[in-house]
Short mmCIF file of C-alpha atoms and ligand atoms in Angstrom, two decimals:
data_model
loop_
_atom_site.label_atom_id
_atom_site.label_comp_id
_atom_site.label_asym_id
_atom_site.label_seq_id
_atom_site.Cartn_x
_atom_site.Cartn_y
_atom_site.Cartn_z
CA MET D 1 68.37 74.56 113.41
CA LEU D 2 71.25 74.65 115.79
CA ILE D 3 71.98 71.15 117.44
CA LEU D 4 74.91 70.53 119.99
CA GLY D 5 75.87 66.81 119.57
CA VAL D 6 77.32 65.30 122.70
CA GLU D 7 79.19 61.75 122.39
CA THR D 8 80.86 60.03 124.96
CA SER D 9 80.54 56.34 124.00
CA CYS D 10 84.18 55.22 124.57
CA ASP D 11 87.46 57.11 125.17
CA GLU D 12 86.67 60.48 123.12
CA THR D 13 84.79 63.19 124.67
CA ALA D 14 83.16 65.13 122.21
CA ALA D 15 80.79 67.89 121.48
CA ALA D 16 79.68 69.76 118.23
CA VAL D 17 77.46 72.29 116.89
CA VAL D 18 75.85 71.69 113.55
CA GLU D 19 73.42 73.50 111.69
CA ASP D 20 70.64 71.69 109.57
CA GLY D 21 72.61 68.54 109.83
CA THR D 22 75.19 69.69 107.58
CA LYS D 23 77.20 72.83 108.37
CA ILE D 24 79.67 72.16 111.24
CA LEU D 25 80.10 75.53 113.61
CA SER D 26 82.36 73.79 115.89
CA ASN D 27 83.57 70.45 116.73
CA VAL D 28 85.40 69.80 119.64
CA VAL D 29 87.18 66.13 120.68
CA ALA D 30 89.22 65.53 123.51
CA SER D 31 90.59 61.95 124.10
CA SER D 32 92.04 59.95 126.87
CA LEU D 33 94.03 57.94 124.09
CA GLU D 34 97.45 58.60 125.78
CA LEU D 35 96.36 57.12 128.83
CA HIS D 36 95.16 53.83 127.12
CA ALA D 37 98.10 53.97 124.94
CA LYS D 38 100.23 53.23 128.12
CA THR D 39 97.90 50.13 129.04
CA GLY D 40 97.57 48.91 125.42
CA GLY D 41 93.73 49.13 125.21
CA ILE D 42 90.79 50.66 126.91
CA ILE D 43 90.26 50.25 130.50
CA PRO D 44 86.62 51.12 130.93
CA GLU D 45 86.79 52.87 134.26
CA THR D 46 89.53 54.96 133.12
CA ALA D 47 87.76 55.91 130.24
CA ALA D 48 84.82 56.87 132.63
CA ARG D 49 86.86 58.95 134.66
CA GLU D 50 88.44 60.91 131.95
CA GLN D 51 84.88 61.79 130.60
CA LEU D 52 84.05 63.21 134.09
CA LYS D 53 87.21 65.52 133.62
CA ALA D 54 86.40 66.52 129.89
CA ILE D 55 82.68 66.90 129.44
CA ILE D 56 81.96 70.31 130.80
CA PRO D 57 85.00 71.96 129.05
CA VAL D 58 84.38 70.18 126.15
CA ILE D 59 80.62 71.53 125.57
CA GLU D 60 81.98 74.96 126.57
CA ASN D 61 84.34 75.04 124.09
CA ALA D 62 82.16 73.75 121.23
CA LEU D 63 79.81 76.61 122.34
CA ASN D 64 82.49 79.20 122.27
CA GLU D 65 84.14 77.98 118.99
CA ALA D 66 80.49 78.33 117.47
CA SER D 67 80.13 82.10 119.11
CA LEU D 68 77.09 80.66 120.51
CA LYS D 69 75.23 80.87 124.23
CA PRO D 70 73.50 77.74 125.52
CA ALA D 71 70.24 79.53 124.86
CA ASP D 72 70.85 79.91 121.41
CA LEU D 73 70.67 76.12 120.55
CA ASP D 74 67.47 74.67 119.33
CA ALA D 75 68.14 71.07 120.63
CA ILE D 76 70.74 68.73 122.43
CA ALA D 77 71.66 65.33 120.63
CA VAL D 78 73.55 62.80 122.75
CA THR D 79 74.86 59.27 121.90
CA ASN D 80 72.61 56.74 124.18
CA GLY D 81 74.41 53.80 122.94
CA PRO D 82 76.17 51.32 122.29
CA GLY D 83 79.43 51.69 123.95
CA LEU D 84 81.04 51.52 127.57
CA PHE D 85 78.02 52.27 130.09
CA GLY D 86 80.47 54.44 132.50
CA SER D 87 81.52 56.58 129.35
CA LEU D 88 78.01 56.80 127.83
CA SER D 89 76.43 57.72 131.12
CA ILE D 90 78.70 60.72 131.65
CA GLY D 91 77.41 62.10 128.20
CA VAL D 92 73.61 61.00 128.68
CA GLU D 93 73.62 62.71 132.19
CA THR D 94 75.25 65.91 131.34
CA ALA D 95 73.04 66.33 128.12
CA LYS D 96 69.93 65.74 130.13
CA THR D 97 71.03 68.40 132.92
CA LEU D 98 71.58 70.67 129.96
CA ALA D 99 68.56 69.92 128.38
CA TYR D 100 66.42 70.39 131.58
CA SER D 101 68.20 73.63 132.75
CA LEU D 102 67.71 75.28 129.31
CA SER D 103 64.13 73.81 128.71
CA LYS D 104 65.46 72.42 125.40
CA PRO D 105 64.53 69.28 123.50
CA ILE D 106 66.79 66.51 123.90
CA VAL D 107 67.38 63.81 120.88
CA PRO D 108 68.69 60.45 122.19
CA THR D 109 71.22 59.25 119.06
CA ASN D 110 72.53 55.91 118.31
CA HIS D 111 76.21 55.90 117.80
CA LEU D 112 76.44 53.58 114.86
CA VAL D 113 73.99 55.78 112.97
CA GLY D 114 76.15 58.73 113.97
CA HIS D 115 78.89 57.07 112.33
CA ILE D 116 76.82 56.43 109.04
CA TYR D 117 75.92 60.32 109.22
CA ALA D 118 79.27 61.57 109.05
CA ASN D 119 78.86 60.85 105.44
CA TRP D 120 76.34 63.83 105.34
CA LEU D 121 78.34 66.48 106.90
CA GLU D 122 79.89 69.43 104.79
CA ASN D 123 79.09 67.40 101.87
CA SER D 124 77.38 69.31 98.97
CA THR D 125 76.38 66.36 97.20
CA PRO D 126 74.92 64.27 99.95
CA PRO D 127 74.31 60.31 99.90
CA ALA D 128 71.19 59.17 98.22
CA PHE D 129 69.19 55.93 98.71
CA PRO D 130 69.05 53.41 99.03
CA ASN D 131 72.50 53.11 99.85
CA LEU D 132 75.21 50.25 101.29
CA ASP D 133 76.83 51.27 104.23
CA LEU D 134 80.13 49.42 105.67
CA LEU D 135 80.58 50.34 109.39
CA VAL D 136 83.80 49.64 110.56
CA SER D 137 85.35 50.54 113.71
CA GLY D 138 86.98 49.55 117.09
CA GLY D 139 83.60 47.65 118.43
CA HIS D 140 81.61 47.23 115.09
CA THR D 141 81.94 45.77 111.79
CA GLU D 142 78.75 45.50 110.10
CA LEU D 143 76.99 45.88 106.65
CA VAL D 144 73.72 47.66 106.33
CA LEU D 145 71.33 48.82 103.65
CA MET D 146 70.25 52.13 104.28
CA THR D 147 66.62 52.74 102.63
CA ASP D 148 65.77 56.22 103.70
CA HIS D 149 66.78 58.31 106.65
CA GLY D 150 66.95 56.24 109.84
CA GLN D 151 65.75 52.87 107.74
CA PHE D 152 68.24 50.46 108.20
CA GLN D 153 68.24 46.61 107.17
CA TRP D 154 71.16 44.72 108.75
CA LEU D 155 72.82 42.27 106.30
CA GLY D 156 75.63 40.97 108.25
CA GLY D 157 78.47 41.74 110.55
CA THR D 158 81.82 40.32 112.26
CA ARG D 159 81.18 36.76 114.14
CA ASP D 160 84.08 37.96 116.38
CA ASP D 161 86.76 40.71 116.66
CA ALA D 162 85.91 43.83 114.65
CA ALA D 163 88.00 45.12 111.95
CA GLY D 164 89.23 48.13 113.98
CA GLU D 165 90.01 45.58 116.84
CA CYS D 166 92.38 43.46 114.44
CA PHE D 167 94.09 46.50 113.37
CA ASP D 168 94.45 47.44 117.15
CA LYS D 169 95.35 43.82 118.50
CA THR D 170 97.80 43.10 115.49
CA ALA D 171 99.36 46.54 116.09
CA ARG D 172 100.16 45.33 119.53
CA LEU D 173 101.80 42.40 118.12
CA LEU D 174 103.86 44.12 115.96
CA GLY D 175 104.88 46.56 118.98
CA LEU D 176 103.15 49.41 117.31
CA PRO D 177 101.27 51.83 119.87
CA TYR D 178 97.44 51.85 120.30
CA PRO D 179 95.24 52.47 118.68
CA GLY D 180 96.73 50.39 115.93
CA GLY D 181 94.81 51.69 112.55
CA PRO D 182 96.94 54.60 111.96
CA PRO D 183 100.62 53.26 112.89
CA ILE D 184 99.86 49.98 110.48
CA GLN D 185 98.92 52.56 107.81
CA LYS D 186 102.22 54.48 108.21
CA ALA D 187 104.25 51.32 108.67
CA ALA D 188 102.59 49.83 105.42
CA GLU D 189 103.87 52.52 103.42
CA LYS D 190 107.45 51.06 103.54
CA ALA D 191 106.41 47.55 102.90
CA ARG D 192 108.55 45.62 100.07
CA LYS D 193 106.89 42.35 100.50
CA ILE D 194 103.49 40.95 101.37
CA TYR D 195 103.13 37.81 103.76
CA ALA D 196 100.31 35.16 102.88
CA LEU D 197 97.20 35.85 105.72
CA PRO D 198 93.84 34.20 105.37
CA ARG D 199 90.68 36.06 104.29
CA PRO D 200 88.34 34.39 106.69
CA LEU D 201 84.39 33.70 105.36
CA HIS D 202 85.64 35.07 101.94
CA ASP D 203 83.45 32.38 100.29
CA SER D 204 80.59 32.14 102.77
CA LYS D 205 77.06 32.80 101.35
CA ASP D 206 76.38 35.33 103.80
CA PHE D 207 77.48 38.88 104.57
CA ASP D 208 79.43 38.18 107.56
CA PHE D 209 83.09 38.87 108.54
CA SER D 210 85.64 37.16 110.80
CA PHE D 211 88.62 38.69 112.02
CA SER D 212 90.20 36.88 115.08
CA GLY D 213 92.01 34.17 112.97
CA LEU D 214 93.68 36.95 111.33
CA LYS D 215 95.16 37.93 114.34
CA THR D 216 96.11 34.76 115.26
CA ALA D 217 97.81 33.90 112.25
CA VAL D 218 100.08 37.06 112.53
CA ALA D 219 100.60 36.04 116.18
CA LEU D 220 101.80 32.55 115.17
CA GLN D 221 104.30 33.85 112.99
CA VAL D 222 105.79 36.82 114.85
CA GLU D 223 104.99 36.22 118.65
CA ASP D 224 108.68 36.11 120.57
CA LYS D 225 110.49 36.96 117.23
CA LYS D 226 112.32 40.23 117.41
CA LEU D 227 111.33 41.88 113.82
CA ASN D 228 113.02 44.77 112.30
CA ASP D 229 111.73 48.02 110.96
CA GLN D 230 111.28 46.45 107.45
CA GLU D 231 109.94 43.39 108.72
CA VAL D 232 106.99 45.47 110.88
CA ALA D 233 106.22 47.32 107.54
CA ASP D 234 106.04 44.13 105.72
CA TRP D 235 103.46 42.76 108.29
CA ALA D 236 101.74 45.73 108.75
CA ALA D 237 100.84 46.00 104.79
CA SER D 238 99.85 42.15 105.22
CA VAL D 239 97.42 42.81 107.82
CA GLN D 240 96.16 45.77 106.26
CA GLU D 241 95.79 44.26 102.86
CA ALA D 242 93.97 41.01 104.45
CA ILE D 243 91.45 43.53 106.43
CA VAL D 244 90.62 45.55 103.40
CA ASP D 245 90.37 42.60 101.11
CA SER D 246 88.00 40.77 103.64
CA LEU D 247 85.89 43.93 103.86
CA LEU D 248 85.59 44.30 100.31
CA ILE D 249 84.82 41.20 98.96
CA LYS D 250 81.79 41.11 101.08
CA THR D 251 80.87 44.51 100.42
CA LYS D 252 81.32 43.66 96.52
CA LYS D 253 78.80 40.77 96.88
CA ALA D 254 76.14 42.96 98.81
CA VAL D 255 76.52 45.74 96.15
CA GLU D 256 75.67 43.23 93.39
CA LYS D 257 73.18 41.58 95.47
CA TYR D 258 71.12 44.85 96.48
CA LYS D 259 71.89 46.60 93.27
CA VAL D 260 72.99 49.71 95.20
CA LYS D 261 74.80 52.37 93.41
CA GLU D 262 76.46 54.15 96.17
CA VAL D 263 78.65 52.82 99.25
CA LEU D 264 79.00 54.70 102.64
CA LEU D 265 82.15 54.04 104.30
CA ALA D 266 81.68 54.84 108.31
CA GLY D 267 83.64 54.50 111.34
CA GLY D 268 87.18 54.94 112.41
CA VAL D 269 88.50 52.23 109.95
CA ALA D 270 87.06 54.19 107.17
CA ALA D 271 89.92 56.90 107.75
CA ASN D 272 92.12 54.30 106.38
CA ALA D 273 93.60 55.54 103.06
CA LYS D 274 93.98 52.09 101.56
CA LEU D 275 90.41 50.99 102.35
CA LYS D 276 89.32 54.14 100.73
CA VAL D 277 91.15 53.79 97.53
CA GLU D 278 90.29 50.03 97.04
CA ALA D 279 86.86 50.47 97.58
CA ALA D 280 86.58 52.98 94.93
CA LYS D 281 88.63 50.98 92.62
CA ARG D 282 86.85 47.70 93.08
CA LEU D 283 83.36 48.41 93.96
CA GLN D 284 82.56 50.33 90.64
CA VAL D 285 79.85 52.61 92.41
CA LYS D 286 79.81 55.94 93.97
CA VAL D 287 82.12 55.71 97.53
CA TYR D 288 81.37 58.12 100.08
CA THR D 289 83.84 58.54 102.99
CA ALA D 290 83.99 61.45 105.65
CA PRO D 291 87.46 63.08 106.19
CA PRO D 292 89.35 61.25 108.64
CA LYS D 293 88.58 63.42 111.94
CA LEU D 294 84.72 62.89 111.05
CA CYS D 295 85.25 59.08 110.59
CA THR D 296 86.37 58.63 114.06
CA ASP D 297 84.15 59.32 117.25
CA ASN D 298 82.90 63.00 117.21
CA GLY D 299 79.74 64.90 118.29
CA ALA D 300 79.21 66.43 114.66
CA MET D 301 78.17 63.16 113.35
CA ILE D 302 75.45 62.52 116.34
CA ALA D 303 74.26 66.27 115.73
CA ALA D 304 73.94 65.25 112.08
CA ALA D 305 71.93 61.95 112.90
CA ALA D 306 69.66 63.72 115.31
CA PHE D 307 68.49 66.48 112.73
CA PHE D 308 67.58 64.11 109.86
CA ASN D 309 65.97 61.59 112.41
CA TYR D 310 64.52 64.30 114.73
CA GLN D 311 62.63 62.79 117.37
CA PRO D 312 62.90 64.52 120.96
CA VAL D 313 62.34 62.42 123.80
CA PRO D 314 61.51 63.52 127.48
CA PHE D 315 64.45 63.76 129.29
CA GLN D 316 63.10 61.36 131.95
CA GLN D 317 63.08 58.44 129.32
CA ILE D 318 66.57 58.69 128.17
CA GLN D 319 69.31 56.00 129.57
CA ALA D 320 72.41 55.16 128.50
CA ASP D 321 72.35 51.47 126.96
CA SER D 322 75.22 49.70 126.00
CA SER D 323 73.43 46.95 124.02
CA LEU D 324 71.64 49.41 121.37
CA PHE D 325 72.00 48.12 117.92
CA PHE D 326 70.54 49.23 114.53
O1 KG4 V 1 84.72 54.87 115.12
P1 KG4 V 1 85.99 55.00 116.22
O2 KG4 V 1 86.91 56.05 116.49
O3 KG4 V 1 85.61 54.15 117.76
C1 KG4 V 1 84.62 53.14 117.66
O4 KG4 V 1 83.27 53.54 117.56
O5 KG4 V 1 85.21 52.07 117.87
O6 KG4 V 1 86.87 53.80 115.70
C2 KG4 V 1 88.36 53.53 116.27
C3 KG4 V 1 89.11 52.38 115.62
C4 KG4 V 1 90.14 51.89 116.24
O7 KG4 V 1 90.37 50.64 116.21
C5 KG4 V 1 91.29 52.34 115.20
O8 KG4 V 1 92.47 51.79 115.13
C6 KG4 V 1 90.88 52.64 113.93
O9 KG4 V 1 89.44 53.00 114.07
N1 KG4 V 1 91.13 53.52 113.23
C7 KG4 V 1 91.70 53.06 112.15
C8 KG4 V 1 92.57 54.32 111.25
N2 KG4 V 1 92.13 55.37 111.87
C9 KG4 V 1 91.22 54.82 113.29
N3 KG4 V 1 92.22 51.84 111.24
C10 KG4 V 1 92.51 51.83 110.34
N4 KG4 V 1 93.07 52.83 109.57
C11 KG4 V 1 93.01 54.11 110.02
N5 KG4 V 1 93.77 55.25 109.58
ZN1 ZN V 2 82.90 55.32 117.16
#
């Protein structure tokens, strides 16, 4: 089954064609990141305007790269939430128009579920059930138990900032560009010392996280100081270690409580090399992570999620919904 996945929840305009939920025939991502780097973060209005410019060329490129015509598609999947309403609407309305004009089924797909299904793409040994999913992105930090396709039990999540948001905000404090995860990871490679930073909620009995205190702790120590490259590297490594530690303390607790044998890392922060290495070392279960370009927002993960949870809906019933959750 050939599914076109369309993803426009935030600042990436993405479309991909995936066969049977696993084989990527094309995966095109256009990002308005450079514009957001200038403003140090995403301005929703700017993101939506850029989505509008990119959506048709991105879909065209995805079909061309897969050497397909629109009529060859079996279905269209589109992210209908959560995300920025303006950005989401552009993908949703474009996908609806396409589905209507081509008389193809359309499958509304949850962005968070999409991130988890990145682990099924191009993977000869796909995850089994039950598995524990650590979903870490710019807007979310959630621990979820997945008992079957489309069956999720939410265990806990962040009470304030998301892990990716913490990378982004501390990067800004360190004078590093947006989005902050990749430059923090790179700067951290040159670190020579680690500063003491808190691991908020590390001993709480729930599966919740908190990252805003971490950002504040860094701010209190670096704001108004001119840091040299070595100090930036040391702070970057310290923040990265504190985030990874906080994430894995709760993940390990959940692995033990729910006795799962597999953990799936998902979302943009799952692209972090330190998180991957430490998860494999500390969790002592099989850890899945997609390659970095499938961890960050893309259309292939949406097509995969739609294939394994195939539920077409009349296009008149589909709307962007920024508040969707599991
Ligand atoms: O999943 P995603 O592309 O978009 C959302 O759904 O939010 O995640 C974006 C987030 C950003 O906060 C970015 O800083 C973070 O993922 N990120 C990383 C890395 N690559 C992206 N964080 C840490 N290390 C990375 N290598
Ligand atoms: Zn995302």
